[in-house]
PDB file of C-alpha atoms in Angstrom:
ATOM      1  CA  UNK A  17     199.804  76.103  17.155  1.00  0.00           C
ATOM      2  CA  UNK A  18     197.659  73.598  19.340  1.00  0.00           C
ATOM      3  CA  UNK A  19     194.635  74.928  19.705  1.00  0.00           C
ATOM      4  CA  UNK A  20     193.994  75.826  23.893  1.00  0.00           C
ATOM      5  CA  UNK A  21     189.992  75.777  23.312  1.00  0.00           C
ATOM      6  CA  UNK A  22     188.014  72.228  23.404  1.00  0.00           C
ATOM      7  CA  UNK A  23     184.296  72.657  22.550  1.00  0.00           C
ATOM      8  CA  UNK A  24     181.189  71.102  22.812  1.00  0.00           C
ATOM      9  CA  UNK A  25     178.883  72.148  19.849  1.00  0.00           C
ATOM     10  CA  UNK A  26     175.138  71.462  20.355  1.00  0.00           C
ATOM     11  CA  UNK A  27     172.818  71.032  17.675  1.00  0.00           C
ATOM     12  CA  UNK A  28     169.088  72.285  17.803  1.00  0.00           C
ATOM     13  CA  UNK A  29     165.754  69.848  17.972  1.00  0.00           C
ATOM     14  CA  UNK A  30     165.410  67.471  15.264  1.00  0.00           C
ATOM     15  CA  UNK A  31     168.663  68.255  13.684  1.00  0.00           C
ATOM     16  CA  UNK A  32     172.147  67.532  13.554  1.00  0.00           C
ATOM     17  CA  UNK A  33     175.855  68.754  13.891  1.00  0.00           C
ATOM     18  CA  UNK A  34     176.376  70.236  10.431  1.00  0.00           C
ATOM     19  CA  UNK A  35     179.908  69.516   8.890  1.00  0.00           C
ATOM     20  CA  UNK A  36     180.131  73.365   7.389  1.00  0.00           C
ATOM     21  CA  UNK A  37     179.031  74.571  11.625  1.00  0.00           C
ATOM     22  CA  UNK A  38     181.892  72.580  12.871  1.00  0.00           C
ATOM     23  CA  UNK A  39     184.362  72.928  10.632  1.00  0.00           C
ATOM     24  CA  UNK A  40     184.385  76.986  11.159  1.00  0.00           C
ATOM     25  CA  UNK A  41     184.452  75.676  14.916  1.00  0.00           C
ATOM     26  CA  UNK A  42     187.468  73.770  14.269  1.00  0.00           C
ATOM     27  CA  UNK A  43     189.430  76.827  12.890  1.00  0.00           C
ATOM     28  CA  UNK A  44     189.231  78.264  16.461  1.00  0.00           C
ATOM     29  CA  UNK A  45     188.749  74.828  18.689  1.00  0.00           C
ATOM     30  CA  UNK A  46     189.528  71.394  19.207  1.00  0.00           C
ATOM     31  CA  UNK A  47     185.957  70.254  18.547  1.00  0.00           C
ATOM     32  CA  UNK A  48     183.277  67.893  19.946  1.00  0.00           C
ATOM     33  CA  UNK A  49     180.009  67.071  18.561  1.00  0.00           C
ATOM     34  CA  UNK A  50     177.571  63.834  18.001  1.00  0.00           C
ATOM     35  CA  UNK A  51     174.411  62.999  17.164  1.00  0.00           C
ATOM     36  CA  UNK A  52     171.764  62.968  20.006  1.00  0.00           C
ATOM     37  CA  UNK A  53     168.085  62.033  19.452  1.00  0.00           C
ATOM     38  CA  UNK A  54     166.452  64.461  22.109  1.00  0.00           C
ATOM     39  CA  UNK A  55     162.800  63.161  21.725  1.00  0.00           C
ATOM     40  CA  UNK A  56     163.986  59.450  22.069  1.00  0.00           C
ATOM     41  CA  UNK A  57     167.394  60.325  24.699  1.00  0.00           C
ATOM     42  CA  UNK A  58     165.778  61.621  28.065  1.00  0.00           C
ATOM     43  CA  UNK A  59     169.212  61.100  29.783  1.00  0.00           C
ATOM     44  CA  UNK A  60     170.321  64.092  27.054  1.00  0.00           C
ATOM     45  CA  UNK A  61     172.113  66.477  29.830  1.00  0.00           C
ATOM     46  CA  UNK A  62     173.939  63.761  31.460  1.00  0.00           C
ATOM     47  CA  UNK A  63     175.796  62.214  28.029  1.00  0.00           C
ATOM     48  CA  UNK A  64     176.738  66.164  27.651  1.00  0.00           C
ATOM     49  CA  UNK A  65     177.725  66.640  31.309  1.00  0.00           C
ATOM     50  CA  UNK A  66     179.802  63.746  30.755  1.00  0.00           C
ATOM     51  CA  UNK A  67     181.100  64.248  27.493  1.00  0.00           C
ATOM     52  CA  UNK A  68     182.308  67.707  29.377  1.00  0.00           C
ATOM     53  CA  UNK A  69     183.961  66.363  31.919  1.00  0.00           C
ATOM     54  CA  UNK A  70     185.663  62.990  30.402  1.00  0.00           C
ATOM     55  CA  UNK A  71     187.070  65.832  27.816  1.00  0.00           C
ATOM     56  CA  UNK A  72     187.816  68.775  30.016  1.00  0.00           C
ATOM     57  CA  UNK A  73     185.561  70.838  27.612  1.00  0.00           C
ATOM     58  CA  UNK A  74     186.186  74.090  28.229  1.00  0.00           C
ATOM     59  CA  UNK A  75     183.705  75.695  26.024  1.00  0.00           C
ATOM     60  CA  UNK A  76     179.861  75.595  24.628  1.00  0.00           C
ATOM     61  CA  UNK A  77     178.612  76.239  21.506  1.00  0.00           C
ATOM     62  CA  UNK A  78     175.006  75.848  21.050  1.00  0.00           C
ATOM     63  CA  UNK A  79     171.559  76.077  18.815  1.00  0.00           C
ATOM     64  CA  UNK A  80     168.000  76.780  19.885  1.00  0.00           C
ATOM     65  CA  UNK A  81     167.165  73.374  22.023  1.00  0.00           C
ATOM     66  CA  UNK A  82     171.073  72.679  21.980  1.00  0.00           C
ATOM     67  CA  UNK A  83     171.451  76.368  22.943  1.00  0.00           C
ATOM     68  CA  UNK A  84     169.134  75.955  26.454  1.00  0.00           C
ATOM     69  CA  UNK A  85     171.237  72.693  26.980  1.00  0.00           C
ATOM     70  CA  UNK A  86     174.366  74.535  26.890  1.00  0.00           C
ATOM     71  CA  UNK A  87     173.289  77.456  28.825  1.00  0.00           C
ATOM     72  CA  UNK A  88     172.476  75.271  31.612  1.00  0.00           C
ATOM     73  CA  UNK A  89     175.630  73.132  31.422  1.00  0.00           C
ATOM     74  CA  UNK A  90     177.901  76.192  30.813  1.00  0.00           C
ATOM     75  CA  UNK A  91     176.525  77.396  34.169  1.00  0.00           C
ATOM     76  CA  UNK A  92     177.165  73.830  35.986  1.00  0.00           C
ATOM     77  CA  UNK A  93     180.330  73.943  34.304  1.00  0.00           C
ATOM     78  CA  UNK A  94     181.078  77.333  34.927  1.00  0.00           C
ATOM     79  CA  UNK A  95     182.804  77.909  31.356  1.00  0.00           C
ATOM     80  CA  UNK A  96     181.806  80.033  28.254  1.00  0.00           C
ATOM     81  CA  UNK A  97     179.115  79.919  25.938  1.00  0.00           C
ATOM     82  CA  UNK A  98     177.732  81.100  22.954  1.00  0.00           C
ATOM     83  CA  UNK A  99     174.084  80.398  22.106  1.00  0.00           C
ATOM     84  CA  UNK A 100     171.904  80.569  19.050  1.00  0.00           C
ATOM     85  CA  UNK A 101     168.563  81.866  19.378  1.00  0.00           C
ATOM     86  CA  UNK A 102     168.506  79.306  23.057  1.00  0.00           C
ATOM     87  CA  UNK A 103     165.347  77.933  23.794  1.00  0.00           C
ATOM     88  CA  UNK A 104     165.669  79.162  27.344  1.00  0.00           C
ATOM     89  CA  UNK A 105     161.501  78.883  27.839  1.00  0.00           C
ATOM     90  CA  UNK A 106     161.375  74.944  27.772  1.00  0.00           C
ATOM     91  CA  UNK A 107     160.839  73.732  30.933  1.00  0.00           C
ATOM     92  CA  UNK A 108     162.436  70.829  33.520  1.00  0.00           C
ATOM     93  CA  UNK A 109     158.956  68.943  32.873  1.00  0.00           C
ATOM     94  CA  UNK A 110     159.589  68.494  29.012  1.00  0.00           C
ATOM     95  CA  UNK A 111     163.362  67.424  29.443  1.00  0.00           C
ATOM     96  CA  UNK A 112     165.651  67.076  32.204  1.00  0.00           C
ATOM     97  CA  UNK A 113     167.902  69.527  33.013  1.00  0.00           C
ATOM     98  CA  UNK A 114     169.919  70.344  35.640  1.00  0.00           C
ATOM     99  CA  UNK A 115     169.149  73.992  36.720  1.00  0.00           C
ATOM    100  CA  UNK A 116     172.600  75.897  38.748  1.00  0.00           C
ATOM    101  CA  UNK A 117     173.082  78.536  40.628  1.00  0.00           C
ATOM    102  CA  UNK A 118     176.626  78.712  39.142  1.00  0.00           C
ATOM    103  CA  UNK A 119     177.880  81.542  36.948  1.00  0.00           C
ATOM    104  CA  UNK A 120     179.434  80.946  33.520  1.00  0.00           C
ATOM    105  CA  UNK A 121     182.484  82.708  33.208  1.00  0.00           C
ATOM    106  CA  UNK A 122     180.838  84.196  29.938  1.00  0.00           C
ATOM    107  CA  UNK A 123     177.862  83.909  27.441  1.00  0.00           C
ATOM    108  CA  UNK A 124     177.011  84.956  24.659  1.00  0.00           C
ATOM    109  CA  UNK A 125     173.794  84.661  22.892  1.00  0.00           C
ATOM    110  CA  UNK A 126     173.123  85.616  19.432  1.00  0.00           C
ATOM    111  CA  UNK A 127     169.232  86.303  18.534  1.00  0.00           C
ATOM    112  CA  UNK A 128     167.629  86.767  15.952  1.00  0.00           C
ATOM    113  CA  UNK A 129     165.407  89.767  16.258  1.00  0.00           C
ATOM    114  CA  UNK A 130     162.864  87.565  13.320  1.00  0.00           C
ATOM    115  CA  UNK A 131     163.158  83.713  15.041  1.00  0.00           C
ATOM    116  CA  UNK A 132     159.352  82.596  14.763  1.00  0.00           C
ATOM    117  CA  UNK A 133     160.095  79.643  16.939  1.00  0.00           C
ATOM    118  CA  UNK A 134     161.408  80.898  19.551  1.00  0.00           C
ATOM    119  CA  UNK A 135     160.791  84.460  20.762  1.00  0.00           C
ATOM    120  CA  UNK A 136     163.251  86.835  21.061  1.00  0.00           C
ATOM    121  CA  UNK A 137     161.406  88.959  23.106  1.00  0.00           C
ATOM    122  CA  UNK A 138     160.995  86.288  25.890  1.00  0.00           C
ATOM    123  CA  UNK A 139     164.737  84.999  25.516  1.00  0.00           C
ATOM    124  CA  UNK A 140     165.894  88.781  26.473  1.00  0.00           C
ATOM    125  CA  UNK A 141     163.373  88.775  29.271  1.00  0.00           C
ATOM    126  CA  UNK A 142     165.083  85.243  30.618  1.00  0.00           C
ATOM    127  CA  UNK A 143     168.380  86.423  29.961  1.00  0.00           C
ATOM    128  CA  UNK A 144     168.105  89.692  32.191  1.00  0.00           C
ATOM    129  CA  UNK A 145     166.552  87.690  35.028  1.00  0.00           C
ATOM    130  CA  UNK A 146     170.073  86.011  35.011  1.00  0.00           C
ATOM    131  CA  UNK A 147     173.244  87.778  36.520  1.00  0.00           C
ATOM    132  CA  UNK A 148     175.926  86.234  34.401  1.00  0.00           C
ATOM    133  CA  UNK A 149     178.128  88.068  32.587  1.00  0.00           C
ATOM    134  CA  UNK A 150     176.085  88.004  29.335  1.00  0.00           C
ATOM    135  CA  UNK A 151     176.603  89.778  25.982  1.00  0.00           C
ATOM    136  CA  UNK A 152     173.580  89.603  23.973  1.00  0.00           C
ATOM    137  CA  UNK A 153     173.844  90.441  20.088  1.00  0.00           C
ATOM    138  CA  UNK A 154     170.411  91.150  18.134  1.00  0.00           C
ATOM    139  CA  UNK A 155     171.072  90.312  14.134  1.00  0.00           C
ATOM    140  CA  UNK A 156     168.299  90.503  11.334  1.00  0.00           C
ATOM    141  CA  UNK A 157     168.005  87.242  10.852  1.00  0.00           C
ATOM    142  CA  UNK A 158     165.050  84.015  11.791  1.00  0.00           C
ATOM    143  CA  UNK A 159     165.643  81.051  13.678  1.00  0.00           C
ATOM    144  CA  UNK A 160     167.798  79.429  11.256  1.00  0.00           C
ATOM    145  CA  UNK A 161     171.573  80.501  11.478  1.00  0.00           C
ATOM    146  CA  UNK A 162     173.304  80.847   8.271  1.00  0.00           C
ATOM    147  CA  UNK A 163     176.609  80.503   7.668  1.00  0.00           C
ATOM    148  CA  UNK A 164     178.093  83.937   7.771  1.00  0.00           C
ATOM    149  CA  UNK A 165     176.207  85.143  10.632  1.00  0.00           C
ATOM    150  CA  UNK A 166     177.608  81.789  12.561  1.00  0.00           C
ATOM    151  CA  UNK A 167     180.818  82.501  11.677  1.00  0.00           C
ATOM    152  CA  UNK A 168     180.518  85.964  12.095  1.00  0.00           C
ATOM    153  CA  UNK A 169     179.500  85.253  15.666  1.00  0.00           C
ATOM    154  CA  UNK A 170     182.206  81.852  16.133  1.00  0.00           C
ATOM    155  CA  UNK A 171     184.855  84.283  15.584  1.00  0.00           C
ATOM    156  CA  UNK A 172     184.261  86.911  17.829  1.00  0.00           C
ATOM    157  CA  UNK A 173     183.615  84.382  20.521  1.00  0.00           C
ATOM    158  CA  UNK A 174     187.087  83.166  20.439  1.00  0.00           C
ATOM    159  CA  UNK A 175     188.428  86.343  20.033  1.00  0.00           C
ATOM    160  CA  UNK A 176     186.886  87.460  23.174  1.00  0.00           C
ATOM    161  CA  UNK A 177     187.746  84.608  24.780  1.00  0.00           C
ATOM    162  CA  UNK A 178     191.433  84.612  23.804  1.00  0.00           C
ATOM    163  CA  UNK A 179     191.428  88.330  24.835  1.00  0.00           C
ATOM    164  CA  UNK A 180     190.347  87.299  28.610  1.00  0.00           C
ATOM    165  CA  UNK A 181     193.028  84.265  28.159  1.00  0.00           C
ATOM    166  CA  UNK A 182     196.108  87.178  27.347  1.00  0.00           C
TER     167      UNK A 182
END
């Protein structure tokens, strides 16, 4: 069966896709991921605005500073998301970014209720401000995803996803 999702996964600050991340995507997704240097790429959003539109992307997967990118393009984009612990607090001023008005069909973002980088607390604050359709799911767990709890989280995506496709 072809698979009818195409995603974009986004890897965090100073990391990189990780083969074990995207193959669990690929069991639900045709998938796309590279590379990017964020500290030495400022035209970051625009090679993933691109990259969604060249490949009619129809999902975003993200992580921490990957996560804030794809909550911003899943709003330009207006298609799904789920994030990882986004880094919703880093400002235009540090990285561009385009901000929209635009709703994402849905997003989910996973947080982890222990993440000493980024602060829960403040992420939930951000995330009410918003009025997308948001599902927020608090696990026990830091800023680094392991593998269960990301494919935990990877599957019920889809599954919701698929379930507003039916």
């Amino acid at each position: 069966m072809k698979n009818i999702f195409k995603t974009l996964y986004i890897h965090g600050l100073d990391s990189s896709p990780k083969k074990n991340k995207i193959n669990i995507i690929k069991k639900n997704s045709t998938d796309y991921s590279f590379h990017l240097d964020y500290r030495n790429e400022p035209n970051t959003f625009k090679i993933l605005s691109n990259c969604i539109k060249e490949n009619n992307i129809n999902s975003v997967i993200g992580s921490s500073f990957g996560g804030m990118l794809g909550y911003w393009l899943s709003k330009k984009h207006k298609i799904p998301s789920l994030l990882f612990n986004p880094a919703l607090h880093i400002s235009t001023d540090t990285i561009y970014y385009e901000v929209s008005n635009n709703k994402s069909p849905f997003t989910m973002v996973v947080i982890g209720k222990n993440d000493e980088i980024v602060n829960p607390i403040e992420t939930k604050n951000i995330l009410k401000e918003s009025n997308d359709n948001i599902k927020i799911i608090e696990c026990d767990i830091g800023h680094k995803i392991d593998l269960i709890t990301f494919q935990t989280q990877v599957d019920c995506f889809y599954k919701l996803l698929n379930n507003t496709k039916s």
